[in-house]
Tab-separated table of C-alpha atoms and ligand atoms in Angstrom:
chain	number	residue	atom	x	y	z
P	1	MET	CA	-13.639	12.507	11.929
P	2	MET	CA	-14.388	13.123	8.264
P	3	ASP	CA	-11.572	12.329	5.851
P	4	VAL	CA	-9.941	15.093	3.828
P	5	PHE	CA	-11.344	13.931	0.481
P	6	GLU	CA	-14.867	13.929	1.814
P	7	ALA	CA	-14.491	17.368	3.384
P	8	ALA	CA	-12.934	18.834	0.224
P	9	THR	CA	-15.515	17.396	-2.163
P	10	LYS	CA	-18.716	17.553	-0.138
P	11	ARG	CA	-18.359	20.883	1.612
P	12	MET	CA	-21.032	23.415	0.637
P	13	GLU	CA	-20.973	27.125	1.305
P	14	VAL	CA	-23.491	27.842	4.078
P	15	LYS	CA	-25.271	31.104	4.846
P	16	ASP	CA	-28.154	30.082	7.122
P	17	TYR	CA	-27.036	29.202	10.613
P	18	LYS	CA	-28.719	27.707	13.647
P	19	ASP	CA	-29.082	29.895	16.691
P	20	LYS	CA	-26.600	27.698	18.535
P	21	PRO	CA	-23.176	28.673	19.801
P	22	VAL	CA	-20.085	26.896	18.544
P	23	PRO	CA	-17.950	25.706	21.480
P	24	THR	CA	-14.683	27.535	22.082
P	25	GLU	CA	-12.695	24.300	21.592
P	26	ILE	CA	-14.013	24.026	18.037
P	27	ILE	CA	-13.198	27.672	17.297
P	28	GLN	CA	-9.724	27.016	18.677
P	29	LYS	CA	-9.276	24.077	16.262
P	30	ILE	CA	-10.437	26.222	13.337
P	31	LEU	CA	-7.930	28.927	14.308
P	32	GLU	CA	-5.151	26.361	14.602
P	33	ALA	CA	-5.918	25.151	11.076
P	34	GLY	CA	-5.378	28.722	9.882
P	35	ARG	CA	-2.314	29.394	11.986
P	36	LEU	CA	-0.574	26.213	10.837
P	37	SER	CA	-1.226	26.809	7.130
P	38	PRO	CA	1.797	27.055	4.870
P	39	SER	CA	2.814	30.405	3.384
P	40	ALA	CA	5.440	31.669	0.973
P	41	MET	CA	8.783	31.916	2.805
P	42	ASN	CA	6.753	31.119	5.925
P	43	MET	CA	5.782	34.795	6.199
P	44	GLN	CA	2.374	34.048	7.771
P	45	PRO	CA	0.964	37.430	6.702
P	46	TRP	CA	-2.366	36.954	8.487
P	47	SER	CA	-4.207	37.867	11.663
P	48	PHE	CA	-7.522	36.277	12.617
P	49	ILE	CA	-10.056	38.289	14.603
P	50	VAL	CA	-12.809	36.141	16.115
P	51	VAL	CA	-16.095	38.025	16.402
P	52	ARG	CA	-18.768	36.501	18.623
P	53	ASP	CA	-20.540	39.606	19.851
P	54	ARG	CA	-24.042	39.619	18.335
P	55	ASN	CA	-24.131	43.389	17.896
P	56	ALA	CA	-20.801	43.384	16.112
P	57	LEU	CA	-21.961	40.521	13.859
P	58	ARG	CA	-25.106	42.511	13.031
P	59	MET	CA	-23.065	45.584	12.227
P	60	ILE	CA	-20.710	43.613	9.992
P	61	GLY	CA	-23.768	42.101	8.272
P	62	GLU	CA	-25.058	45.598	7.584
P	63	LEU	CA	-21.675	46.547	6.176
P	64	SER	CA	-21.639	43.527	3.861
P	65	PRO	CA	-24.039	43.999	0.931
P	66	THR	CA	-23.482	40.440	-0.313
P	67	GLY	CA	-23.073	38.900	3.135
P	68	LYS	CA	-25.931	40.214	5.219
P	69	TYR	CA	-26.285	36.738	6.710
P	70	ILE	CA	-23.118	37.357	8.750
P	71	ALA	CA	-25.581	38.876	11.233
P	72	GLY	CA	-26.931	35.376	11.985
P	73	ALA	CA	-23.616	33.542	12.262
P	74	ALA	CA	-22.519	31.951	15.520
P	75	PHE	CA	-19.207	33.731	15.057
P	76	ALA	CA	-17.082	35.184	12.301
P	77	ILE	CA	-13.389	35.342	11.618
P	78	ALA	CA	-12.151	38.557	10.058
P	79	ILE	CA	-8.859	38.035	8.286
P	80	ALA	CA	-6.473	40.971	8.280
P	81	VAL	CA	-3.411	40.734	6.072
P	82	ASN	CA	-0.200	42.561	5.461
P	83	PRO	CA	-0.484	43.784	1.862
P	84	ASP	CA	3.288	44.427	1.680
P	85	ASP	CA	3.775	40.685	1.552
P	86	LYS	CA	3.968	39.626	-2.120
P	87	TRP	CA	1.932	36.446	-1.691
P	88	TYR	CA	-0.568	37.604	0.909
P	89	GLN	CA	-3.665	36.753	-1.107
P	90	VAL	CA	-2.538	33.246	-2.002
P	91	ASP	CA	-1.271	32.498	1.492
P	92	THR	CA	-4.331	33.804	3.213
P	93	ALA	CA	-6.782	32.113	0.867
P	94	ARG	CA	-5.062	28.840	1.730
P	95	ALA	CA	-5.368	29.550	5.451
P	96	ALA	CA	-9.040	30.448	5.012
P	97	GLN	CA	-9.760	27.265	3.083
P	98	SER	CA	-8.029	25.160	5.750
P	99	MET	CA	-10.155	26.796	8.431
P	100	MET	CA	-13.351	26.279	6.449
P	101	LEU	CA	-12.554	22.622	5.749
P	102	VAL	CA	-11.712	21.864	9.365
P	103	ALA	CA	-14.906	23.636	10.420
P	104	TRP	CA	-16.897	21.526	7.959
P	105	SER	CA	-15.309	18.324	9.234
P	106	LEU	CA	-16.576	19.326	12.700
P	107	GLY	CA	-20.105	20.021	11.461
P	108	VAL	CA	-19.693	23.798	11.192
P	109	GLY	CA	-20.626	25.600	7.970
P	110	SER	CA	-19.127	28.809	6.604
P	111	ARG	CA	-19.065	30.938	3.498
P	112	TRP	CA	-16.563	33.302	1.913
P	113	VAL	CA	-17.899	36.841	1.755
P	114	GLY	CA	-16.371	39.195	-0.777
P	115	GLY	CA	-18.737	42.165	-0.707
P	116	ILE	CA	-17.737	44.039	2.452
P	117	GLU	CA	-17.307	47.715	3.215
P	118	ARG	CA	-13.803	47.030	4.338
P	119	ASP	CA	-12.786	50.415	5.711
P	120	GLU	CA	-15.845	50.519	7.961
P	121	VAL	CA	-15.356	46.968	9.226
P	122	LYS	CA	-11.675	47.701	9.828
P	123	LYS	CA	-12.641	50.626	12.052
P	124	LEU	CA	-15.200	48.542	13.920
P	125	LEU	CA	-12.659	45.821	14.663
P	126	LYS	CA	-9.797	48.246	15.302
P	127	ILE	CA	-7.702	46.720	12.533
P	128	PRO	CA	-4.602	48.899	12.016
P	129	GLU	CA	-4.583	51.187	8.970
P	130	ARG	CA	-1.532	49.434	7.442
P	131	LEU	CA	-3.368	46.082	7.243
P	132	GLN	CA	-5.962	45.067	4.685
P	133	LEU	CA	-9.174	43.255	5.521
P	134	LEU	CA	-9.163	40.282	3.150
P	135	THR	CA	-12.538	38.889	4.115
P	136	VAL	CA	-14.880	38.082	6.961
P	137	LEU	CA	-15.825	34.413	7.185
P	138	PRO	CA	-19.107	33.666	8.987
P	139	PHE	CA	-19.361	30.287	10.753
P	140	GLY	CA	-22.204	28.364	12.374
P	141	TYR	CA	-24.086	25.102	12.467
P	142	PRO	CA	-26.069	24.841	9.207
P	143	LYS	CA	-29.774	25.524	9.638
P	144	HIS	CA	-30.742	23.250	6.760
P	145	SER	CA	-29.297	20.017	5.489
P	146	ALA	CA	-25.898	20.994	4.191
P	147	LYS	CA	-25.998	18.366	1.460
P	148	GLY	CA	-26.285	19.656	-2.056
P	149	VAL	CA	-25.340	19.217	-5.654
P	150	LYS	CA	-22.103	20.808	-6.704
P	151	ASN	CA	-22.584	22.970	-9.733
P	152	ARG	CA	-19.133	22.675	-11.244
P	153	LYS	CA	-17.548	22.377	-14.681
P	154	PRO	CA	-16.976	18.740	-15.640
P	155	LEU	CA	-13.495	17.358	-15.015
P	156	GLN	CA	-13.127	16.870	-18.769
P	157	GLN	CA	-13.253	20.641	-19.178
P	158	VAL	CA	-10.664	21.508	-16.544
P	159	ALA	CA	-8.233	18.561	-16.279
P	160	PHE	CA	-5.838	17.463	-18.981
P	161	LEU	CA	-3.226	14.766	-19.318
P	162	GLU	CA	0.383	15.788	-20.023
P	163	LYS	CA	-0.584	18.666	-22.332
P	164	TYR	CA	-3.290	21.303	-22.306
P	165	GLY	CA	-6.282	20.046	-24.269
P	166	GLU	CA	-5.334	16.354	-24.083
P	167	PRO	CA	-8.287	14.631	-22.373
P	168	TRP	CA	-7.941	13.036	-18.981
P	169	SER	CA	-9.156	9.419	-19.131
P	170	LYS	CA	-12.885	8.887	-19.547
P	171	GLN	CA	-12.933	6.340	-16.769
P	172	THR	CA	-11.569	8.851	-14.266
P	173	GLU	CA	-14.080	11.410	-15.452
P	174	GLN	CA	-16.953	9.005	-14.823
P	175	THR	CA	-15.654	8.338	-11.327
P	176	SER	CA	-15.564	12.044	-10.503
P	177	GLN	CA	-19.100	12.618	-11.708
P	178	THR	CA	-20.456	10.071	-9.263
P	179	LEU	CA	-18.971	11.989	-6.297
K	1	LIG	C1	-13.494	35.113	-3.436
K	1	LIG	C2	-14.913	34.715	-3.130
K	1	LIG	C3	-15.859	35.680	-2.887
K	1	LIG	C4	-17.167	35.313	-2.565
K	1	LIG	N1	-18.057	36.290	-2.229
K	1	LIG	C5	-19.293	35.943	-1.813
K	1	LIG	C6	-20.193	36.938	-1.333
K	1	LIG	O1	-19.886	38.118	-1.294
K	1	LIG	N2	-21.423	36.529	-0.918
K	1	LIG	C7	-21.799	35.202	-0.940
K	1	LIG	O2	-22.928	34.904	-0.512
K	1	LIG	N3	-20.956	34.247	-1.383
K	1	LIG	C8	-19.717	34.575	-1.806
K	1	LIG	N4	-18.836	33.605	-2.218
K	1	LIG	C9	-19.266	32.195	-2.228
K	1	LIG	C10	-19.445	31.644	-3.656
K	1	LIG	O3	-20.613	32.184	-4.205
K	1	LIG	C11	-19.469	30.103	-3.563
K	1	LIG	O4	-18.192	29.683	-3.181
K	1	LIG	C12	-19.836	29.404	-4.851
K	1	LIG	O5	-21.117	29.790	-5.272
K	1	LIG	C13	-19.801	27.870	-4.689
K	1	LIG	O6	-20.629	27.444	-3.644
K	1	LIG	P1	-20.830	25.854	-3.307
K	1	LIG	O7	-19.493	25.294	-2.918
K	1	LIG	O8	-21.802	25.782	-2.176
K	1	LIG	O9	-21.326	25.218	-4.564
K	1	LIG	C14	-17.547	33.956	-2.548
K	1	LIG	C15	-16.566	32.974	-2.811
K	1	LIG	C16	-15.282	33.342	-3.088
K	1	LIG	C17	-14.245	32.268	-3.310
């Protein structure tokens, strides 16, 4: 099993998936990672709808201008949230990230999709009116090598020591750039 540091630093967002089903036991583990995520006051404002039906995945792909590739995923998890909960976005983003990291550690890629016609997808999945569709996460075994270069700001630009603007040590910065 991959360690947490490796999963957190090496994981790439994946949008091309093999035509290969992901076993139910792995989906179950991914769901458990979401269910057991922490949330403010332990409110757990989320619901996870697993979509495996190919027609439904195609329809969601059509309803996702920036996530058409959902159509080719092995499955997707739609995350419905209670928007009355003050921290629903933070809590649910944490649950989503946990699910995506656990998936990655088990060889399954995924990608966050933001551009979704939410009202239409809500109807398709029978998500109650009072809930909001936060996102739909497609999952599947990566079609291509999932290794890649992370295009990120250097640590020097985002991490400071004690006070904003005070540089983190150069030695640590060099270490992070070799990751
Ligand atoms: C809130 C959010 C919305 C995103 N929306 C989309 C999207 O609509 N379509 C897409 O292909 N990727 C989407 N992404 C994925 C980002 O483009 C991706 O995380 C970023 O480019 C880094 O990818 P990397 O980790 O593979 O370097 C979204 C990511 C986040 C966090």
